[in-house]
Coordinates of C-alpha atoms in Angstrom, one line a residue:
Chain A
M1 CA 169.0 83.8 112.6
A2 CA 169.2 87.4 112.8
R3 CA 169.0 89.9 109.8
Y4 CA 171.0 93.3 110.0
E5 CA 170.8 95.9 107.3
V6 CA 174.3 97.9 107.2
Y7 CA 174.8 101.6 105.7
V8 CA 178.5 102.5 104.9
T9 CA 178.9 106.5 104.1
Y10 CA 181.8 108.4 104.2
K11 CA 182.6 110.3 107.2
Q12 CA 181.8 114.0 107.4
G13 CA 184.1 116.3 105.2
I14 CA 185.1 113.4 102.8
F15 CA 184.6 114.4 99.0
D16 CA 182.3 112.0 97.6
P17 CA 183.1 112.4 93.6
P18 CA 179.7 110.1 92.7
G19 CA 177.4 111.9 95.1
A20 CA 178.6 115.3 94.0
T21 CA 178.0 114.4 90.4
A22 CA 174.6 113.0 91.1
E23 CA 174.0 116.4 93.0
R24 CA 175.0 118.3 89.6
A25 CA 172.9 116.1 87.5
L26 CA 169.8 116.6 89.5
A27 CA 170.4 120.4 89.2
N28 CA 170.5 120.0 85.7
L29 CA 167.3 118.3 85.8
G30 CA 165.7 121.2 87.2
Y31 CA 165.6 120.3 91.0
E32 CA 166.3 123.5 92.6
G33 CA 166.2 122.4 96.4
V34 CA 168.6 119.8 96.4
R35 CA 171.3 120.8 99.0
S36 CA 173.4 117.5 99.1
V37 CA 173.5 114.3 97.5
K38 CA 175.5 111.3 99.3
I39 CA 176.3 108.0 98.0
G40 CA 177.2 105.0 100.2
K41 CA 176.6 101.3 100.7
Y42 CA 173.9 99.2 101.7
I43 CA 174.8 95.8 102.9
Q44 CA 172.2 93.2 104.1
I45 CA 173.2 90.3 106.5
E46 CA 171.7 87.2 107.7
A47 CA 173.5 85.6 110.3
D48 CA 173.9 83.5 113.4
A49 CA 175.9 86.4 115.1
G50 CA 174.9 89.1 117.7
L51 CA 175.4 92.9 117.1
E52 CA 178.9 93.3 118.6
T53 CA 179.9 90.5 116.2
V54 CA 178.4 92.4 113.0
R55 CA 180.0 95.8 114.4
E56 CA 183.6 93.9 114.3
M57 CA 182.7 92.7 110.6
C58 CA 182.2 96.5 109.9
E59 CA 185.5 97.4 111.7
R60 CA 187.8 94.9 109.9
L61 CA 186.1 94.5 106.4
L62 CA 182.7 95.9 105.2
A63 CA 183.9 99.7 106.2
N64 CA 187.5 101.4 106.5
P65 CA 187.3 103.6 109.7
V66 CA 189.8 106.0 108.0
I67 CA 187.4 107.4 105.4
E68 CA 184.0 105.5 106.4
D69 CA 181.3 105.7 109.1
Y70 CA 178.6 102.7 109.5
R71 CA 175.4 102.2 110.9
I72 CA 173.6 99.0 111.7
V73 CA 169.8 98.2 111.6
T74 CA 168.8 95.2 113.1
E75 CA 165.8 93.9 111.5
G76 CA 164.9 91.1 113.7
E77 CA 165.1 87.2 113.2
A78 CA 165.2 86.2 109.5
Chain B
M1 CA 218.7 90.1 95.4
R2 CA 215.6 88.3 95.1
F3 CA 212.2 90.1 94.8
G4 CA 209.0 88.5 95.7
V5 CA 206.2 89.4 93.4
V6 CA 203.0 89.0 95.3
L7 CA 200.2 87.4 93.1
F8 CA 196.6 87.9 94.1
P9 CA 193.3 86.7 92.1
G10 CA 193.4 89.9 89.7
S11 CA 196.5 91.2 89.9
N12 CA 197.5 92.2 86.4
C13 CA 200.8 94.3 86.7
E14 CA 203.0 91.3 88.4
Q15 CA 204.6 90.4 84.9
D16 CA 205.4 94.2 84.6
V17 CA 207.3 94.2 87.7
V18 CA 209.2 91.0 87.2
H19 CA 210.4 92.3 84.0
A20 CA 211.4 95.4 85.0
A21 CA 213.5 93.6 87.6
Q22 CA 214.9 91.2 85.0
T23 CA 215.5 94.0 82.5
L24 CA 217.7 95.9 85.4
G25 CA 219.5 92.4 86.3
L26 CA 217.8 91.6 89.5
T27 CA 215.8 88.6 90.1
A28 CA 212.2 88.2 90.7
E29 CA 209.7 85.4 91.2
Y30 CA 206.2 85.3 91.6
V31 CA 204.5 84.8 95.5
W32 CA 200.8 83.0 95.2
H33 CA 198.5 84.8 97.6
G34 CA 197.8 81.9 99.6
D35 CA 201.7 81.2 100.3
T36 CA 202.9 81.8 104.1
D37 CA 206.4 81.4 103.5
L38 CA 208.5 84.6 102.3
S39 CA 211.9 83.2 103.7
G40 CA 214.5 83.4 100.6
F41 CA 213.1 86.8 99.6
D42 CA 215.1 90.0 100.0
A43 CA 211.9 92.2 99.2
V44 CA 208.4 92.0 98.6
V45 CA 206.3 93.8 95.7
L46 CA 202.5 94.0 95.7
P47 CA 201.8 94.8 92.0
G48 CA 198.8 96.6 90.7
G49 CA 195.6 95.2 89.3
F50 CA 192.2 94.6 90.6
S51 CA 192.8 92.3 93.5
Y52 CA 189.5 90.4 94.3
G53 CA 187.7 92.6 91.7
D54 CA 188.1 95.4 94.0
Y55 CA 185.0 94.2 95.9
I56 CA 184.0 96.0 99.2
R57 CA 187.1 98.8 98.6
C58 CA 189.9 98.4 96.9
G59 CA 192.6 96.0 98.7
A60 CA 190.2 95.5 101.3
V61 CA 189.8 91.6 100.4
A62 CA 193.6 91.1 99.6
R63 CA 194.8 92.5 102.9
F64 CA 193.3 89.3 104.5
S65 CA 195.1 86.8 102.0
P66 CA 196.9 84.2 103.8
V67 CA 200.3 85.8 102.4
M68 CA 199.4 89.3 104.3
A69 CA 200.4 88.1 107.5
E70 CA 203.8 87.1 106.4
V71 CA 204.1 90.5 104.5
V72 CA 203.1 92.1 107.8
R73 CA 205.7 90.1 109.9
F74 CA 208.2 90.8 107.0
A75 CA 207.9 94.6 107.0
E76 CA 207.9 94.5 111.0
R77 CA 211.2 92.6 111.0
G78 CA 212.6 95.6 108.5
G79 CA 212.1 93.8 105.3
P80 CA 211.6 96.0 102.5
V81 CA 208.0 96.2 100.7
L82 CA 206.9 98.2 97.7
G83 CA 203.2 98.7 96.9
I84 CA 202.5 100.0 93.7
C85 CA 199.0 101.1 92.6
N86 CA 196.5 98.3 94.1
G87 CA 199.3 97.2 96.1
F88 CA 199.6 100.4 97.5
Q89 CA 195.9 100.3 98.1
I90 CA 196.3 97.0 100.0
L91 CA 198.9 98.5 101.9
T92 CA 196.7 101.2 103.3
E93 CA 194.0 98.6 104.0
A94 CA 196.5 96.2 105.9
H95 CA 197.3 99.3 108.1
L96 CA 201.1 99.1 107.0
L97 CA 201.0 102.7 105.6
P98 CA 198.8 105.5 106.9
G99 CA 195.6 106.9 105.0
A100 CA 193.3 105.4 102.1
L101 CA 192.9 105.8 98.7
L102 CA 189.6 107.4 97.4
R103 CA 188.0 107.6 94.1
N104 CA 189.6 110.2 91.8
T105 CA 187.6 113.2 92.1
G106 CA 186.8 113.6 88.4
L107 CA 185.1 110.4 88.4
K108 CA 187.5 109.6 85.6
F109 CA 189.8 106.6 85.2
I110 CA 193.0 108.4 84.7
C111 CA 196.1 107.0 82.4
H112 CA 199.1 108.8 81.1
P113 CA 202.5 109.7 81.9
Q114 CA 202.7 111.7 84.9
P115 CA 205.6 114.4 86.4
L116 CA 206.2 113.4 89.9
R117 CA 208.6 115.4 92.3
V118 CA 210.8 113.6 94.6
E119 CA 210.5 114.7 98.0
R120 CA 213.2 114.4 101.1
S121 CA 212.1 111.1 102.9
V122 CA 212.9 108.5 104.9
C123 CA 212.1 105.9 102.3
H124 CA 214.6 103.1 101.6
W125 CA 213.4 102.6 98.1
L126 CA 214.2 105.9 96.5
D127 CA 217.9 107.3 96.4
L128 CA 216.9 110.4 94.1
P129 CA 217.8 113.8 95.5
E130 CA 215.3 115.9 96.8
G131 CA 213.5 117.9 93.7
T132 CA 214.3 115.3 91.2
V133 CA 211.4 115.2 88.7
V134 CA 210.7 111.8 87.3
D135 CA 207.9 111.0 84.6
I136 CA 206.1 107.7 85.3
P137 CA 202.7 106.3 83.9
V138 CA 199.3 106.5 86.4
N139 CA 196.7 104.1 85.7
H140 CA 193.8 104.3 88.4
N141 CA 190.4 104.9 89.4
E142 CA 190.8 105.2 92.9
G143 CA 194.6 107.1 93.3
N144 CA 193.1 109.9 95.7
Y145 CA 195.0 110.1 98.7
Y146 CA 193.5 110.9 101.9
C147 CA 194.6 111.2 105.5
D148 CA 193.3 113.2 108.4
D149 CA 195.2 116.5 109.3
E150 CA 196.9 115.1 112.1
T151 CA 198.4 112.1 110.2
L152 CA 199.1 114.6 107.1
E153 CA 201.0 116.9 109.7
R154 CA 202.9 113.6 111.0
L155 CA 203.6 112.7 107.6
N156 CA 205.3 115.7 106.8
A157 CA 207.2 116.1 109.9
N158 CA 208.7 112.4 109.9
G159 CA 209.6 112.6 106.1
Q160 CA 206.9 110.1 105.1
V161 CA 205.9 112.0 101.7
V162 CA 208.3 110.2 99.2
L163 CA 206.7 111.8 96.1
R164 CA 204.2 114.0 95.0
Y165 CA 202.5 114.9 91.9
C166 CA 203.9 118.1 90.0
E167 CA 204.0 120.2 87.2
P168 CA 206.6 119.3 84.3
D169 CA 209.2 121.8 85.7
G170 CA 208.7 120.3 89.2
T171 CA 206.5 122.9 90.6
R172 CA 203.1 122.3 92.0
A173 CA 200.1 124.4 90.8
P174 CA 198.2 126.6 93.3
G175 CA 195.2 124.9 92.9
G176 CA 197.2 121.2 93.4
S177 CA 198.9 119.3 90.7
A178 CA 197.2 115.9 91.5
P179 CA 195.4 114.5 88.4
N180 CA 193.4 112.6 90.6
G181 CA 192.6 115.0 93.8
A182 CA 194.9 113.7 96.3
L183 CA 195.6 115.6 99.6
D184 CA 198.5 117.7 99.2
D185 CA 199.6 116.1 96.0
I186 CA 200.4 113.1 97.7
A187 CA 201.5 110.3 94.8
G188 CA 203.6 107.9 97.5
V189 CA 204.1 107.3 101.1
C190 CA 206.3 105.3 103.1
N191 CA 206.2 104.0 106.8
E192 CA 207.9 105.8 109.5
R193 CA 211.0 103.3 109.4
G194 CA 210.9 103.8 105.7
N195 CA 211.2 100.4 104.5
V196 CA 207.2 100.2 103.4
F197 CA 206.5 102.4 100.3
G198 CA 203.5 103.0 98.5
L199 CA 202.7 104.8 95.5
M200 CA 200.0 105.0 92.8
P201 CA 202.0 105.7 89.9
H202 CA 203.6 102.6 88.0
P203 CA 207.6 102.9 87.8
E204 CA 207.8 99.0 86.5
R205 CA 206.0 100.4 83.3
A206 CA 209.1 103.3 82.9
V207 CA 212.3 100.8 83.0
D208 CA 212.6 99.8 79.2
P209 CA 213.7 102.3 76.6
L210 CA 211.3 100.8 74.2
V211 CA 208.2 103.0 76.3
G212 CA 210.1 106.1 76.1
T213 CA 211.0 106.5 79.8
T214 CA 213.5 104.8 82.1
D215 CA 212.8 106.8 84.9
G216 CA 211.3 104.2 87.2
R217 CA 214.6 102.4 87.3
P218 CA 216.0 103.8 90.5
F219 CA 212.8 102.5 92.3
F220 CA 213.9 99.0 91.8
T221 CA 217.8 99.5 91.9
A222 CA 218.2 102.1 95.2
I223 CA 216.7 99.1 97.0
A224 CA 219.1 96.6 95.6
K225 CA 222.1 98.6 96.3
R226 CA 221.0 99.7 99.7
L227 CA 220.5 95.8 100.8
A228 CA 223.9 95.2 99.2
E229 CA 225.5 97.7 101.4
V230 CA 223.8 96.5 104.2
A231 CA 225.2 92.8 103.6
G232 CA 228.5 94.4 103.3

């Protein structure tokens, strides 16, 4: 059994309304140094599957390659 | 002429589509998402709603429903397929239509009548002249159409942009007329062949004079007319 962490984020240049809202809200709270906030998804997977298979899961279902990038972190044996 | 209206878990506009078809003297029947047989249907409609709770992404789970493999085959054979709102999202996830639907830029769920401009397109589902303005309700949270520059160029060159959000007089505001931030004000697109059409607005809710507009009628009658002509 292996454990994976998957981070799904919008591709560069795609407007992220919740991220932009958080960015403005932080500025309203007085945090002046905030350049950019992006909000994405974090997915934990425990599976008897190799990295290639997890990559396929991302391509087919967990991320939409038209608008999203994904990054898989292998966490080792679960 | 028989419409098949696909019912996914979480669809909620299927009755409106069936009612619209019946109001126009057309036949429509439900198709369960687990069904794998579309024989006997002349056109397929994927209705609006929140299939599978919009989990992962809108339409991302529904596109793997058993019925969808058959919808893809139906479309590949040239069968007319219409996706309304969540149905449009499902068609993009299934790669039957290009692009994707992102969260509305204002973060608001939008729900109001919306003027739309009919563009010159290859779409089989609409026979209104270019420049016609129709008033159709929008009702969505993720209707912000996006595709890359290359795809947009191809959509425009091939006549695949069917509808654009516009002002009541049919013009487009300099900053854009889309209430959801959609790229190039795009409200509806079709595939290159013209038989698969997806749009965010709800024409099925603009068929009965009771609700104040019947501008949605051609979205169902044009395809019926076209199929009757093909059948000779």
